[in-house]
Amino acid sequence: LNKTYQFNIAIPKSVKQLHYQIIDQNKKELTDKKVKSAELEKGYHTFSFTPPYSGNFWLIISVKCEDKKDVVCGGLSLLELAK
């Protein structure tokens, strides 16, 4: 525990909104953040996450492009190490 994970996401210029969620193994939402286009102009977004307890966590990322359609970009699982 007490590990902080940093995520760096490259953002194409066509993206107008980035939405990410971190969900635990019990489907409890720990983070739900929408990042608007003004914050995305630099071409990337960085954020950190420190799990409040050990377990499995999912990072779900979706973007909204100029054509207003939502696109799910993918996800990442952080799994606890077996002992």
GROMACS .gro file of C-alpha atoms in nm:
model
   83
    1LEU     CA    1   0.000   0.000   0.000
    2ASN     CA    2   0.101   0.367  -0.005
    3LYS     CA    3   0.212   0.338  -0.367
    4THR     CA    4   0.110   0.618  -0.598
    5TYR     CA    5   0.053   0.543  -0.965
    6GLN     CA    6   0.094   0.821  -1.221
    7PHE     CA    7  -0.087   0.802  -1.554
    8ASN     CA    8   0.016   1.003  -1.861
    9ILE     CA    9  -0.232   1.004  -2.148
   10ALA     CA   10  -0.153   1.145  -2.495
   11ILE     CA   11  -0.447   1.345  -2.632
   12PRO     CA   12  -0.507   1.406  -3.006
   13LYS     CA   13  -0.624   1.757  -3.100
   14SER     CA   14  -0.967   1.624  -3.206
   15VAL     CA   15  -1.049   1.532  -2.844
   16LYS     CA   16  -1.272   1.786  -2.671
   17GLN     CA   17  -1.328   1.603  -2.343
   18LEU     CA   18  -1.150   1.326  -2.154
   19HIS     CA   19  -1.341   1.124  -1.895
   20TYR     CA   20  -1.178   0.875  -1.663
   21GLN     CA   21  -1.299   0.664  -1.375
   22ILE     CA   22  -1.123   0.439  -1.127
   23ILE     CA   23  -1.341   0.159  -0.995
   24ASP     CA   24  -1.261  -0.104  -0.731
   25GLN     CA   25  -1.340  -0.476  -0.735
   26ASN     CA   26  -1.676  -0.410  -0.566
   27LYS     CA   27  -1.770  -0.170  -0.847
   28LYS     CA   28  -1.733   0.129  -0.615
   29GLU     CA   29  -1.633   0.443  -0.804
   30LEU     CA   30  -1.325   0.596  -0.642
   31THR     CA   31  -1.250   0.862  -0.903
   32ASP     CA   32  -1.476   1.018  -1.166
   33LYS     CA   33  -1.318   1.310  -1.352
   34LYS     CA   34  -1.409   1.498  -1.669
   35VAL     CA   35  -1.135   1.710  -1.823
   36LYS     CA   36  -1.247   1.982  -2.065
   37SER     CA   37  -1.073   2.088  -2.386
   38ALA     CA   38  -0.899   2.392  -2.234
   39GLU     CA   39  -0.698   2.159  -2.008
   40LEU     CA   40  -0.617   1.925  -2.300
   41GLU     CA   41  -0.458   2.181  -2.534
   42LYS     CA   42  -0.107   2.078  -2.430
   43GLY     CA   43  -0.163   1.736  -2.594
   44TYR     CA   44  -0.151   1.524  -2.279
   45HIS     CA   45  -0.310   1.480  -1.937
   46THR     CA   46  -0.139   1.354  -1.623
   47PHE     CA   47  -0.301   1.238  -1.300
   48SER     CA   48  -0.205   1.030  -0.999
   49PHE     CA   49  -0.388   0.767  -0.797
   50THR     CA   50  -0.304   0.626  -0.455
   51PRO     CA   51  -0.519   0.322  -0.379
   52PRO     CA   52  -0.692   0.359  -0.040
   53TYR     CA   53  -0.663  -0.018   0.019
   54SER     CA   54  -0.518  -0.321  -0.156
   55GLY     CA   55  -0.726  -0.498  -0.418
   56ASN     CA   56  -0.808  -0.485  -0.786
   57PHE     CA   57  -0.879  -0.152  -0.956
   58TRP     CA   58  -0.989  -0.059  -1.306
   59LEU     CA   59  -0.909   0.261  -1.493
   60ILE     CA   60  -1.173   0.331  -1.759
   61ILE     CA   61  -1.098   0.604  -2.016
   62SER     CA   62  -1.336   0.756  -2.268
   63VAL     CA   63  -1.308   1.064  -2.487
   64LYS     CA   64  -1.550   1.296  -2.663
   65CYS     CA   65  -1.429   1.414  -3.004
   66GLU     CA   66  -1.527   1.709  -3.222
   67ASP     CA   67  -1.815   1.510  -3.370
   68LYS     CA   68  -1.963   1.480  -3.015
   69LYS     CA   69  -1.948   1.098  -3.012
   70ASP     CA   70  -1.818   0.919  -2.704
   71VAL     CA   71  -1.540   0.672  -2.771
   72VAL     CA   72  -1.418   0.426  -2.510
   73CYS     CA   73  -1.041   0.423  -2.536
   74GLY     CA   74  -0.967   0.136  -2.305
   75GLY     CA   75  -0.890   0.039  -1.954
   76LEU     CA   76  -0.615  -0.078  -1.725
   77SER     CA   77  -0.630  -0.312  -1.428
   78LEU     CA   78  -0.409  -0.268  -1.123
   79LEU     CA   79  -0.391  -0.604  -0.951
   80GLU     CA   80  -0.253  -0.676  -0.608
   81LEU     CA   81   0.053  -0.900  -0.589
   82ALA     CA   82   0.005  -1.256  -0.468
   83LYS     CA   83   0.194  -1.331  -0.149
   0.00000   0.00000   0.00000
